[in-house]
Amino acid sequence: MAAFLSLPSELIPSIFAYLSDEDYFTARLTCKYLEAATLSHFGKQFFRKKGYLITSPSLNVLRSVARHPELRKHVQHVWFNPDLYTFVMPECTPDPHWPYAQIYGQRVEEEQQSYEIYQDCMHDHRNMLYSSNLRELLTETFQSLPHLEVVGMRRSEDHRPWGWSRLKDAIGEDPRILGSIPSGPMSSLSGPTHLFLAIIHALSASNVMLKRLYTDAVEIDNILPTVLSQEKYDTALPAMLYLEINASKAWLTQKARNARTVEDVQAGDGLLSLLRATPQLRELGLQIFRDLRQSYLVPPASRNPDSWRQSYPYLTFEKLSRGLQLQCLTRLKLEKLITSAETLKAFMKPSRANLISIKIRDVRLLSTTQEPRPWGPVFQFCRDDCPQLSYVLFYHLMYELGGVSFVERPPAPVPYPDVENATGAPNPPFGEPAGGELFIRYDHIALEGNGRADVQAKLERIVERHWYQQPIFSYAMDESLWHTDTSDEEM
């Protein structure tokens, strides 16, 4: 130990870099010299990019880091898990009709303790979201982080916000899980929407020059202009270079406070205000979710494909195309849109000279008398009008009556298996009662081009050689292909 402590302090962080997290923490606490020698490396290793739950214990950690004179210098990327136990009740929830409470008394008592922890946690979470507490905490925190550049939302069991495992151990259920979205109206805006409001207000008040922002599904058009004005967006996002926004339309009861109900929503107004505040934007990821009362696969009016033009995604994107001039875009990702070829080209036209990457998936283009094959003009636009384009990814493209294939005669589709290959468990049927829905092989609905020559050759081929099929159902794509832009690069 004495020999180790005699090493120059500059070498010690390099040695610590090879330790496991547990050994790292233990070694730092063995003596003051090691703790001081590794402080800078410790801050960068564990706090440069960190996620938090919307709970008092988790956010108090963030506030403590922001108040620390050294650790706060290393924070560049802060993300939040916007909800807890979303649309899920944990198994410890008491059942008053359970007849075996007397027999399993100890078990019932343990579950009651877990349920009380769950109730306290959810009360704290809601109090934080639906009051000014979160906004005030984030304002104070953002002001204290001199190198903060990225703020976002993540809801996935692949990511670990501070405190999730403690809640899981105490309650017996992972707080990150997402249950089935309810089919009826909600009484208030969603957790991600309230978090979005708090973030924008905190950025506006703290004067942080944020460069990147990414969100979960935000009901941005349901937010009243009096709650989030154009001026507030302008002061919050003056330096924004990267934005990934998932926009959705809430289905709210008439009693919902401080929000536009379904009848009052003007499709695209809130999203347009947000994007108008980012004229220097270089990278945009845009996803527009359907109205919860509609379907992606069935037009709003049954057996009337033209009624897609009254859907929320169509009206929203049309407003963006008419009202925006994003001239600095270099990378563009579009998902879950419903639009026309003319509108899509108009949206990309201001940035056509700068675009180097275009990714499009699950997008439906509606044909017209002038454009009966709507994807052809888009492929031609990419080929002829985007001279810098060096990467394209097209996946599960659609038109009003079905999907687009890059193969004229695709082989027979692969039936959905009766059992799950890994476990042997039976799979539930899809589609018709007989389970008649089929999936088609991945490469017939996907096209990727990498490098200027490869992109040009593939666009040249598909301008004419793409085929309009009946509805095509697809596998979930490899997400690593989709999430490869610079939103997560070391800065």
Tab-separated table of C-alpha atoms in Angstrom:
chain	number	residue	atom	x	y	z
A	1	MET	CA	0.000	0.000	0.000
A	2	ALA	CA	2.846	2.368	0.864
A	3	ALA	CA	4.402	1.779	-2.559
A	4	PHE	CA	1.075	2.503	-4.228
A	5	LEU	CA	0.623	5.724	-2.279
A	6	SER	CA	4.105	6.831	-3.278
A	7	LEU	CA	3.078	6.971	-6.942
A	8	PRO	CA	2.558	10.414	-8.495
A	9	SER	CA	-1.048	11.503	-8.114
A	10	GLU	CA	-1.304	11.897	-11.910
A	11	LEU	CA	-0.911	8.108	-12.371
A	12	ILE	CA	-3.518	6.984	-9.864
A	13	PRO	CA	-6.644	7.799	-11.957
A	14	SER	CA	-5.221	5.699	-14.808
A	15	ILE	CA	-4.961	2.728	-12.452
A	16	PHE	CA	-8.439	3.272	-11.040
A	17	ALA	CA	-9.848	3.198	-14.572
A	18	TYR	CA	-9.277	-0.586	-14.620
A	19	LEU	CA	-11.236	-1.256	-11.399
A	20	SER	CA	-14.827	-2.427	-11.164
A	21	ASP	CA	-17.270	0.141	-9.816
A	22	GLU	CA	-17.436	-1.561	-6.427
A	23	ASP	CA	-13.639	-1.738	-6.078
A	24	TYR	CA	-13.365	1.835	-7.331
A	25	PHE	CA	-15.659	3.158	-4.598
A	26	THR	CA	-13.982	1.078	-1.897
A	27	ALA	CA	-10.461	2.124	-2.891
A	28	ARG	CA	-11.355	5.819	-2.930
A	29	LEU	CA	-12.497	5.627	0.667
A	30	THR	CA	-9.356	3.953	2.023
A	31	CYS	CA	-7.539	7.241	2.552
A	32	LYS	CA	-7.812	10.957	1.894
A	33	TYR	CA	-4.912	10.909	-0.572
A	34	LEU	CA	-6.628	8.459	-2.946
A	35	GLU	CA	-9.941	10.249	-2.591
A	36	ALA	CA	-8.377	13.564	-3.569
A	37	ALA	CA	-6.197	12.105	-6.336
A	38	THR	CA	-9.168	10.477	-8.078
A	39	LEU	CA	-11.778	13.192	-7.554
A	40	SER	CA	-11.591	14.612	-11.066
A	41	HIS	CA	-11.633	11.168	-12.696
A	42	PHE	CA	-14.462	10.114	-10.357
A	43	GLY	CA	-16.575	13.090	-11.426
A	44	LYS	CA	-16.072	12.454	-15.121
A	45	GLN	CA	-16.526	8.689	-14.855
A	46	PHE	CA	-19.747	8.673	-12.838
A	47	PHE	CA	-21.387	12.087	-13.235
A	48	ARG	CA	-20.580	13.331	-16.753
A	49	LYS	CA	-23.755	11.602	-17.948
A	50	LYS	CA	-26.247	10.471	-15.320
A	51	GLY	CA	-29.949	9.682	-15.097
A	52	TYR	CA	-32.407	10.405	-12.306
A	53	LEU	CA	-35.935	9.502	-11.253
A	54	ILE	CA	-38.508	12.205	-10.550
A	55	THR	CA	-38.408	11.540	-6.812
A	56	SER	CA	-37.007	13.603	-3.954
A	57	PRO	CA	-34.200	11.133	-3.032
A	58	SER	CA	-32.987	10.838	-6.631
A	59	LEU	CA	-33.206	14.548	-7.424
A	60	ASN	CA	-31.489	15.411	-4.133
A	61	VAL	CA	-28.471	13.511	-5.445
A	62	LEU	CA	-28.526	15.698	-8.558
A	63	ARG	CA	-28.817	18.824	-6.419
A	64	SER	CA	-25.923	17.677	-4.202
A	65	VAL	CA	-23.725	17.097	-7.244
A	66	ALA	CA	-24.636	20.551	-8.578
A	67	ARG	CA	-23.631	22.107	-5.243
A	68	HIS	CA	-20.299	20.248	-5.034
A	69	PRO	CA	-17.451	22.612	-6.001
A	70	GLU	CA	-15.606	19.947	-8.043
A	71	LEU	CA	-18.136	17.348	-9.205
A	72	ARG	CA	-20.418	19.936	-10.789
A	73	LYS	CA	-17.670	20.847	-13.275
A	74	HIS	CA	-17.873	17.412	-14.903
A	75	VAL	CA	-21.638	17.206	-15.512
A	76	GLN	CA	-22.465	17.531	-19.218
A	77	HIS	CA	-25.497	15.302	-19.762
A	78	VAL	CA	-28.494	14.897	-17.437
A	79	TRP	CA	-31.459	12.678	-18.267
A	80	PHE	CA	-34.642	11.765	-16.427
A	81	ASN	CA	-36.964	8.780	-16.273
A	82	PRO	CA	-40.210	10.779	-16.607
A	83	ASP	CA	-42.618	8.329	-14.934
A	84	LEU	CA	-42.767	5.643	-12.271
A	85	TYR	CA	-44.807	2.441	-12.586
A	86	THR	CA	-46.477	3.879	-15.684
A	87	PHE	CA	-49.955	2.355	-16.113
A	88	VAL	CA	-48.875	-0.484	-13.785
A	89	MET	CA	-49.933	-1.506	-10.276
A	90	PRO	CA	-47.281	-3.494	-8.380
A	91	GLU	CA	-48.037	-6.996	-7.164
A	92	CYS	CA	-47.966	-5.794	-3.556
A	93	THR	CA	-51.235	-3.890	-4.130
A	94	PRO	CA	-53.670	-5.287	-1.537
A	95	ASP	CA	-56.647	-7.325	-2.670
A	96	PRO	CA	-59.488	-7.015	-0.144
A	97	HIS	CA	-61.159	-10.121	-1.592
A	98	TRP	CA	-58.158	-12.409	-1.155
A	99	PRO	CA	-59.446	-15.202	1.142
A	100	TYR	CA	-56.115	-16.412	2.520
A	101	ALA	CA	-54.973	-13.376	4.528
A	102	GLN	CA	-55.205	-15.296	7.816
A	103	ILE	CA	-53.107	-18.194	6.542
A	104	TYR	CA	-50.401	-16.067	4.929
A	105	GLY	CA	-50.295	-13.363	7.594
A	106	GLN	CA	-46.553	-12.634	7.397
A	107	ARG	CA	-46.612	-12.446	3.617
A	108	VAL	CA	-49.576	-10.058	3.708
A	109	GLU	CA	-47.766	-7.864	6.233
A	110	GLU	CA	-44.652	-7.704	4.038
A	111	GLU	CA	-46.721	-6.796	0.996
A	112	GLN	CA	-48.522	-4.126	2.998
A	113	GLN	CA	-45.173	-2.562	3.905
A	114	SER	CA	-44.120	-2.617	0.255
A	115	TYR	CA	-47.420	-1.055	-0.777
A	116	GLU	CA	-47.002	1.761	1.754
A	117	ILE	CA	-43.549	2.479	0.308
A	118	TYR	CA	-45.111	2.492	-3.164
A	119	GLN	CA	-47.830	4.943	-2.087
A	120	ASP	CA	-45.297	7.278	-0.457
A	121	CYS	CA	-43.102	7.126	-3.550
A	122	MET	CA	-45.954	7.910	-5.947
A	123	HIS	CA	-47.207	10.739	-3.733
A	124	ASP	CA	-43.721	12.254	-3.741
A	125	HIS	CA	-43.421	11.752	-7.519
A	126	ARG	CA	-46.760	13.434	-8.276
A	127	ASN	CA	-46.087	16.265	-5.856
A	128	MET	CA	-42.783	16.900	-7.600
A	129	LEU	CA	-44.286	16.812	-11.116
A	130	TYR	CA	-47.540	18.672	-10.575
A	131	SER	CA	-46.257	21.519	-8.408
A	132	SER	CA	-43.556	24.139	-8.891
A	133	ASN	CA	-41.061	22.047	-6.903
A	134	LEU	CA	-39.517	20.346	-9.931
A	135	ARG	CA	-39.208	23.580	-11.890
A	136	GLU	CA	-37.491	25.334	-8.983
A	137	LEU	CA	-35.105	22.452	-8.345
A	138	LEU	CA	-34.119	22.189	-12.014
A	139	THR	CA	-33.592	25.946	-12.284
A	140	GLU	CA	-31.244	25.931	-9.301
A	141	THR	CA	-29.459	22.823	-10.570
A	142	PHE	CA	-29.000	23.948	-14.184
A	143	GLN	CA	-27.591	27.296	-13.021
A	144	SER	CA	-24.931	25.455	-11.002
A	145	LEU	CA	-23.684	23.171	-13.800
A	146	PRO	CA	-21.248	25.233	-15.899
A	147	HIS	CA	-20.737	22.610	-18.628
A	148	LEU	CA	-24.277	21.267	-19.008
A	149	GLU	CA	-25.009	20.719	-22.716
A	150	VAL	CA	-27.504	17.840	-22.958
A	151	VAL	CA	-30.831	17.214	-21.188
A	152	GLY	CA	-33.196	14.393	-22.055
A	153	MET	CA	-35.776	11.783	-21.097
A	154	ARG	CA	-35.362	8.024	-21.186
A	155	ARG	CA	-37.892	5.368	-20.308
A	156	SER	CA	-36.330	1.951	-20.768
A	157	GLU	CA	-35.155	-0.994	-18.728
A	158	ASP	CA	-31.846	-0.657	-20.591
A	159	HIS	CA	-31.046	2.570	-18.707
A	160	ARG	CA	-30.478	2.934	-14.981
A	161	PRO	CA	-31.527	6.181	-13.303
A	162	TRP	CA	-30.259	6.754	-9.789
A	163	GLY	CA	-32.449	4.973	-7.222
A	164	TRP	CA	-34.323	2.533	-9.470
A	165	SER	CA	-32.845	-0.609	-7.877
A	166	ARG	CA	-33.664	0.573	-4.347
A	167	LEU	CA	-37.290	1.054	-5.311
A	168	LYS	CA	-37.354	-2.332	-6.999
A	169	ASP	CA	-35.978	-4.023	-3.878
A	170	ALA	CA	-38.360	-2.171	-1.562
A	171	ILE	CA	-41.537	-2.556	-3.647
A	172	GLY	CA	-40.798	-5.740	-5.560
A	173	GLU	CA	-41.425	-4.176	-8.980
A	174	ASP	CA	-39.171	-2.316	-11.418
A	175	PRO	CA	-40.240	1.376	-11.496
A	176	ARG	CA	-39.090	1.713	-15.130
A	177	ILE	CA	-41.654	-0.673	-16.627
A	178	LEU	CA	-44.408	0.633	-18.892
A	179	GLY	CA	-47.849	-0.960	-18.876
A	180	SER	CA	-50.601	-0.848	-21.473
A	181	ILE	CA	-51.704	2.660	-22.419
A	182	PRO	CA	-55.322	3.224	-21.297
A	183	SER	CA	-57.905	3.474	-24.055
A	184	GLY	CA	-59.963	6.243	-22.460
A	185	PRO	CA	-59.386	9.930	-21.718
A	186	MET	CA	-56.949	11.092	-19.041
A	187	SER	CA	-57.635	13.711	-16.396
A	188	SER	CA	-54.322	15.561	-16.803
A	189	LEU	CA	-51.315	15.942	-19.055
A	190	SER	CA	-48.790	13.109	-18.928
A	191	GLY	CA	-45.702	12.900	-16.738
A	192	PRO	CA	-43.318	13.521	-19.670
A	193	THR	CA	-45.331	16.622	-20.617
A	194	HIS	CA	-45.071	18.067	-17.103
A	195	LEU	CA	-41.355	17.238	-17.081
A	196	PHE	CA	-40.964	18.982	-20.452
A	197	LEU	CA	-42.674	22.079	-19.038
A	198	ALA	CA	-40.342	22.096	-16.033
A	199	ILE	CA	-37.250	21.684	-18.230
A	200	ILE	CA	-38.183	24.520	-20.617
A	201	HIS	CA	-39.047	26.898	-17.771
A	202	ALA	CA	-35.836	25.995	-15.925
A	203	LEU	CA	-33.710	26.536	-19.032
A	204	SER	CA	-35.370	29.887	-19.648
A	205	ALA	CA	-34.788	31.035	-16.070
A	206	SER	CA	-31.226	29.722	-15.754
A	207	ASN	CA	-29.811	31.049	-19.062
A	208	VAL	CA	-28.072	27.731	-19.773
A	209	MET	CA	-26.832	27.429	-23.366
A	210	LEU	CA	-28.179	23.928	-23.923
A	211	LYS	CA	-27.096	22.286	-27.177
A	212	ARG	CA	-29.127	19.078	-27.156
A	213	LEU	CA	-32.575	18.068	-25.940
A	214	TYR	CA	-34.465	14.814	-26.405
A	215	THR	CA	-37.876	13.882	-25.047
A	216	ASP	CA	-40.303	11.071	-24.461
A	217	ALA	CA	-43.855	11.446	-25.847
A	218	VAL	CA	-44.852	15.046	-25.055
A	219	GLU	CA	-48.403	16.346	-25.533
A	220	ILE	CA	-46.967	19.606	-26.765
A	221	ASP	CA	-50.037	20.876	-28.633
A	222	ASN	CA	-52.211	20.443	-25.544
A	223	ILE	CA	-50.079	22.944	-23.610
A	224	LEU	CA	-51.761	26.334	-23.376
A	225	PRO	CA	-49.769	29.256	-24.869
A	226	THR	CA	-50.250	31.085	-21.577
A	227	VAL	CA	-48.364	28.266	-19.841
A	228	LEU	CA	-45.553	28.002	-22.414
A	229	SER	CA	-45.214	30.993	-24.736
A	230	GLN	CA	-43.054	31.573	-27.811
A	231	GLU	CA	-40.925	33.956	-25.744
A	232	LYS	CA	-40.280	31.204	-23.200
A	233	TYR	CA	-39.114	28.824	-25.944
A	234	ASP	CA	-36.895	31.542	-27.430
A	235	THR	CA	-35.083	32.224	-24.151
A	236	ALA	CA	-34.768	28.528	-23.292
A	237	LEU	CA	-33.283	27.214	-26.554
A	238	PRO	CA	-31.140	29.891	-28.253
A	239	ALA	CA	-28.119	27.590	-28.747
A	240	MET	CA	-29.986	24.371	-29.611
A	241	LEU	CA	-28.192	22.216	-32.209
A	242	TYR	CA	-29.746	18.772	-31.692
A	243	LEU	CA	-33.407	18.086	-30.944
A	244	GLU	CA	-35.263	14.799	-30.732
A	245	ILE	CA	-38.943	15.349	-30.007
A	246	ASN	CA	-41.766	12.816	-29.784
A	247	ALA	CA	-45.004	14.751	-30.164
A	248	SER	CA	-48.382	13.300	-29.258
A	249	LYS	CA	-51.932	14.517	-28.799
A	250	ALA	CA	-53.555	13.931	-25.432
A	251	TRP	CA	-57.083	12.693	-25.019
A	252	LEU	CA	-58.211	14.663	-21.978
A	253	THR	CA	-61.417	14.978	-20.044
A	254	GLN	CA	-63.177	18.332	-20.022
A	255	LYS	CA	-62.059	18.793	-16.409
A	256	ALA	CA	-58.337	18.763	-17.239
A	257	ARG	CA	-56.688	21.901	-15.848
A	258	ASN	CA	-54.241	24.196	-17.673
A	259	ALA	CA	-54.475	22.180	-20.890
A	260	ARG	CA	-56.264	22.190	-24.214
A	261	THR	CA	-58.823	19.451	-24.556
A	262	VAL	CA	-59.228	17.484	-27.782
A	263	GLU	CA	-61.664	19.951	-29.315
A	264	ASP	CA	-59.408	22.947	-28.586
A	265	VAL	CA	-56.120	21.544	-29.897
A	266	GLN	CA	-54.682	23.252	-32.967
A	267	ALA	CA	-52.533	20.549	-34.540
A	268	GLY	CA	-48.893	21.577	-34.741
A	269	ASP	CA	-49.087	24.930	-32.936
A	270	GLY	CA	-46.977	23.918	-29.945
A	271	LEU	CA	-44.475	21.958	-32.019
A	272	LEU	CA	-44.131	24.867	-34.434
A	273	SER	CA	-43.365	27.246	-31.557
A	274	LEU	CA	-40.675	24.895	-30.275
A	275	LEU	CA	-38.963	24.503	-33.652
A	276	ARG	CA	-39.156	28.219	-34.436
A	277	ALA	CA	-36.962	28.770	-31.375
A	278	THR	CA	-34.169	26.645	-32.906
A	279	PRO	CA	-33.156	28.326	-36.207
A	280	GLN	CA	-29.575	26.976	-35.979
A	281	LEU	CA	-30.714	23.377	-35.535
A	282	ARG	CA	-28.352	20.886	-37.191
A	283	GLU	CA	-29.970	17.582	-36.263
A	284	LEU	CA	-33.664	16.802	-35.869
A	285	GLY	CA	-35.370	13.608	-34.825
A	286	LEU	CA	-39.140	14.007	-35.197
A	287	GLN	CA	-41.808	11.490	-34.272
A	288	ILE	CA	-45.503	12.383	-34.338
A	289	PHE	CA	-47.711	9.881	-32.561
A	290	ARG	CA	-51.276	9.289	-33.592
A	291	ASP	CA	-54.246	10.574	-31.660
A	292	LEU	CA	-55.050	7.920	-29.034
A	293	ARG	CA	-58.524	7.651	-30.553
A	294	GLN	CA	-57.093	6.705	-33.954
A	295	SER	CA	-54.971	3.914	-35.430
A	296	TYR	CA	-51.808	3.831	-37.510
A	297	LEU	CA	-53.120	0.999	-39.660
A	298	VAL	CA	-56.739	2.072	-40.188
A	299	PRO	CA	-57.770	5.512	-41.525
A	300	PRO	CA	-59.827	7.725	-39.186
A	301	ALA	CA	-62.944	7.121	-41.305
A	302	SER	CA	-63.379	3.435	-42.000
A	303	ARG	CA	-62.745	2.398	-45.634
A	304	ASN	CA	-61.876	5.980	-46.576
A	305	PRO	CA	-58.092	6.314	-47.128
A	306	ASP	CA	-58.479	9.998	-47.897
A	307	SER	CA	-59.474	10.568	-44.262
A	308	TRP	CA	-55.800	10.139	-43.312
A	309	ARG	CA	-55.603	13.815	-44.269
A	310	GLN	CA	-57.637	14.682	-41.168
A	311	SER	CA	-55.367	12.774	-38.796
A	312	TYR	CA	-53.257	14.524	-36.176
A	313	PRO	CA	-49.860	13.495	-37.679
A	314	TYR	CA	-50.893	14.714	-41.150
A	315	LEU	CA	-52.205	18.101	-40.000
A	316	THR	CA	-49.251	18.664	-37.672
A	317	PHE	CA	-46.547	17.926	-40.228
A	318	GLU	CA	-48.337	19.988	-42.870
A	319	LYS	CA	-48.254	22.986	-40.527
A	320	LEU	CA	-44.547	22.460	-39.837
A	321	SER	CA	-43.757	22.240	-43.538
A	322	ARG	CA	-45.558	25.517	-44.247
A	323	GLY	CA	-44.240	27.407	-41.231
A	324	LEU	CA	-40.559	26.402	-40.920
A	325	GLN	CA	-37.289	27.091	-42.722
A	326	LEU	CA	-34.718	24.804	-41.059
A	327	GLN	CA	-31.824	25.702	-43.325
A	328	CYS	CA	-28.971	24.373	-41.164
A	329	LEU	CA	-30.094	20.746	-40.815
A	330	THR	CA	-27.426	18.140	-41.583
A	331	ARG	CA	-29.146	15.059	-40.144
A	332	LEU	CA	-32.855	14.247	-40.216
A	333	LYS	CA	-34.800	11.362	-38.660
A	334	LEU	CA	-38.545	11.080	-39.306
A	335	GLU	CA	-40.847	8.495	-37.766
A	336	LYS	CA	-44.577	7.770	-37.498
A	337	LEU	CA	-45.570	10.589	-39.865
A	338	ILE	CA	-48.526	10.695	-42.243
A	339	THR	CA	-48.036	13.190	-45.045
A	340	SER	CA	-47.732	13.656	-48.811
A	341	ALA	CA	-44.664	13.585	-51.035
A	342	GLU	CA	-45.020	17.289	-51.782
A	343	THR	CA	-45.191	18.212	-48.093
A	344	LEU	CA	-42.218	16.017	-47.193
A	345	LYS	CA	-40.102	17.516	-49.971
A	346	ALA	CA	-41.114	21.043	-48.923
A	347	PHE	CA	-39.993	20.292	-45.358
A	348	MET	CA	-36.554	19.063	-46.503
A	349	LYS	CA	-36.028	21.648	-49.244
A	350	PRO	CA	-34.530	24.497	-47.123
A	351	SER	CA	-31.750	22.190	-45.850
A	352	ARG	CA	-31.203	20.125	-48.988
A	353	ALA	CA	-27.702	21.514	-49.622
A	354	ASN	CA	-26.507	20.512	-46.126
A	355	LEU	CA	-28.202	17.171	-45.484
A	356	ILE	CA	-25.723	14.328	-45.013
A	357	SER	CA	-28.010	11.768	-43.319
A	358	ILE	CA	-31.713	10.944	-43.751
A	359	LYS	CA	-33.517	8.222	-41.814
A	360	ILE	CA	-37.205	7.489	-42.348
A	361	ARG	CA	-39.239	4.688	-40.787
A	362	ASP	CA	-42.927	3.910	-40.292
A	363	VAL	CA	-43.910	6.912	-42.424
A	364	ARG	CA	-47.022	6.882	-44.616
A	365	LEU	CA	-47.179	8.996	-47.793
A	366	LEU	CA	-50.576	9.639	-49.368
A	367	SER	CA	-50.827	9.534	-53.143
A	368	THR	CA	-52.547	12.109	-55.333
A	369	THR	CA	-53.716	12.217	-58.933
A	370	GLN	CA	-50.443	13.952	-59.810
A	371	GLU	CA	-48.323	11.575	-57.677
A	372	PRO	CA	-49.881	8.091	-57.757
A	373	ARG	CA	-46.531	6.589	-56.608
A	374	PRO	CA	-45.739	8.994	-53.750
A	375	TRP	CA	-42.343	7.631	-52.696
A	376	GLY	CA	-40.778	7.986	-56.145
A	377	PRO	CA	-40.591	11.817	-56.031
A	378	VAL	CA	-39.051	11.661	-52.530
A	379	PHE	CA	-36.327	9.226	-53.620
A	380	GLN	CA	-35.700	11.407	-56.673
A	381	PHE	CA	-35.431	14.517	-54.484
A	382	CYS	CA	-32.841	12.797	-52.289
A	383	ARG	CA	-30.893	11.710	-55.373
A	384	ASP	CA	-30.947	14.974	-57.322
A	385	ASP	CA	-31.264	17.761	-54.742
A	386	CYS	CA	-29.137	16.590	-51.778
A	387	PRO	CA	-25.513	16.727	-53.003
A	388	GLN	CA	-23.943	15.978	-49.595
A	389	LEU	CA	-26.119	12.988	-48.738
A	390	SER	CA	-23.870	10.124	-47.582
A	391	TYR	CA	-26.231	8.006	-45.478
A	392	VAL	CA	-29.844	6.892	-45.922
A	393	LEU	CA	-32.022	4.430	-44.045
A	394	PHE	CA	-35.577	3.693	-45.183
A	395	TYR	CA	-37.592	1.207	-43.140
A	396	HIS	CA	-41.227	0.088	-43.339
A	397	LEU	CA	-42.411	2.829	-45.672
A	398	MET	CA	-46.156	2.977	-46.328
A	399	TYR	CA	-48.788	4.533	-48.554
A	400	GLU	CA	-52.550	4.863	-47.968
A	401	LEU	CA	-53.385	1.252	-48.870
A	402	GLY	CA	-50.380	-0.678	-47.617
A	403	GLY	CA	-46.595	-0.842	-47.587
A	404	VAL	CA	-43.641	-0.367	-49.922
A	405	SER	CA	-41.281	-3.189	-50.889
A	406	PHE	CA	-37.842	-2.815	-52.434
A	407	VAL	CA	-38.216	-6.253	-54.051
A	408	GLU	CA	-40.722	-6.845	-56.852
A	409	ARG	CA	-41.631	-10.390	-55.857
A	410	PRO	CA	-40.768	-10.907	-52.213
A	411	PRO	CA	-40.618	-14.519	-51.054
A	412	ALA	CA	-43.484	-15.958	-49.063
A	413	PRO	CA	-43.823	-14.171	-45.740
A	414	VAL	CA	-42.655	-15.880	-42.593
A	415	PRO	CA	-45.598	-17.082	-40.440
A	416	TYR	CA	-45.700	-15.949	-36.873
A	417	PRO	CA	-44.575	-19.023	-34.872
A	418	ASP	CA	-46.983	-20.874	-32.630
A	419	VAL	CA	-44.385	-21.018	-29.862
A	420	GLU	CA	-41.561	-18.757	-28.756
A	421	ASN	CA	-38.274	-20.255	-29.970
A	422	ALA	CA	-36.258	-19.464	-26.852
A	423	THR	CA	-38.717	-20.672	-24.204
A	424	GLY	CA	-41.197	-22.913	-25.999
A	425	ALA	CA	-44.042	-20.846	-24.548
A	426	PRO	CA	-47.119	-20.429	-26.789
A	427	ASN	CA	-47.402	-17.153	-28.667
A	428	PRO	CA	-50.786	-15.416	-28.756
A	429	PRO	CA	-52.396	-15.133	-32.207
A	430	PHE	CA	-52.271	-11.828	-34.073
A	431	GLY	CA	-54.828	-10.216	-36.327
A	432	GLU	CA	-57.827	-12.418	-37.102
A	433	PRO	CA	-59.003	-14.999	-34.569
A	434	ALA	CA	-57.202	-17.660	-36.600
A	435	GLY	CA	-53.931	-15.742	-36.257
A	436	GLY	CA	-53.654	-14.856	-39.926
A	437	GLU	CA	-51.285	-11.890	-39.656
A	438	LEU	CA	-47.872	-12.467	-41.261
A	439	PHE	CA	-44.475	-10.850	-41.027
A	440	ILE	CA	-42.263	-10.243	-44.012
A	441	ARG	CA	-38.512	-10.629	-43.997
A	442	TYR	CA	-36.556	-7.585	-42.898
A	443	ASP	CA	-34.554	-6.796	-46.054
A	444	HIS	CA	-37.600	-6.365	-48.287
A	445	ILE	CA	-38.827	-3.350	-46.363
A	446	ALA	CA	-35.453	-1.855	-45.445
A	447	LEU	CA	-32.845	-0.067	-47.498
A	448	GLU	CA	-29.579	1.324	-46.152
A	449	GLY	CA	-26.939	3.267	-48.051
A	450	ASN	CA	-23.614	4.266	-46.503
A	451	GLY	CA	-21.146	6.473	-48.337
A	452	ARG	CA	-21.850	8.945	-51.106
A	453	ALA	CA	-21.367	6.479	-53.976
A	454	ASP	CA	-23.438	3.746	-52.331
A	455	VAL	CA	-26.249	6.174	-51.472
A	456	GLN	CA	-26.348	7.555	-55.003
A	457	ALA	CA	-26.407	4.081	-56.562
A	458	LYS	CA	-29.217	2.842	-54.340
A	459	LEU	CA	-31.315	5.960	-54.799
A	460	GLU	CA	-30.836	5.671	-58.555
A	461	ARG	CA	-32.155	2.121	-58.402
A	462	ILE	CA	-35.179	2.663	-56.160
A	463	VAL	CA	-36.524	5.808	-57.844
A	464	GLU	CA	-38.361	3.464	-60.189
A	465	ARG	CA	-37.769	0.062	-58.628
A	466	HIS	CA	-39.986	0.075	-55.550
A	467	TRP	CA	-43.363	-1.642	-55.360
A	468	TYR	CA	-46.629	-0.809	-53.604
A	469	GLN	CA	-47.991	-3.828	-51.756
A	470	GLN	CA	-50.802	-4.738	-49.410
A	471	PRO	CA	-50.158	-3.923	-45.715
A	472	ILE	CA	-46.704	-5.155	-44.719
A	473	PHE	CA	-45.999	-6.110	-41.124
A	474	SER	CA	-42.416	-5.937	-39.994
A	475	TYR	CA	-40.032	-7.137	-37.352
A	476	ALA	CA	-38.795	-4.585	-34.853
A	477	MET	CA	-35.682	-3.211	-36.499
A	478	ASP	CA	-32.196	-3.170	-35.029
A	479	GLU	CA	-32.342	-0.016	-32.893
A	480	SER	CA	-28.579	0.466	-33.189
A	481	LEU	CA	-29.156	1.395	-36.840
A	482	TRP	CA	-31.650	4.063	-35.860
A	483	HIS	CA	-29.782	5.598	-32.925
A	484	THR	CA	-26.398	6.225	-34.524
A	485	ASP	CA	-26.393	9.995	-34.851
A	486	THR	CA	-24.288	12.270	-32.683
A	487	SER	CA	-26.734	12.766	-29.808
A	488	ASP	CA	-24.673	10.582	-27.478
A	489	GLU	CA	-21.113	11.370	-28.513
A	490	GLU	CA	-18.409	12.244	-26.004
A	491	MET	CA	-18.064	15.999	-25.808
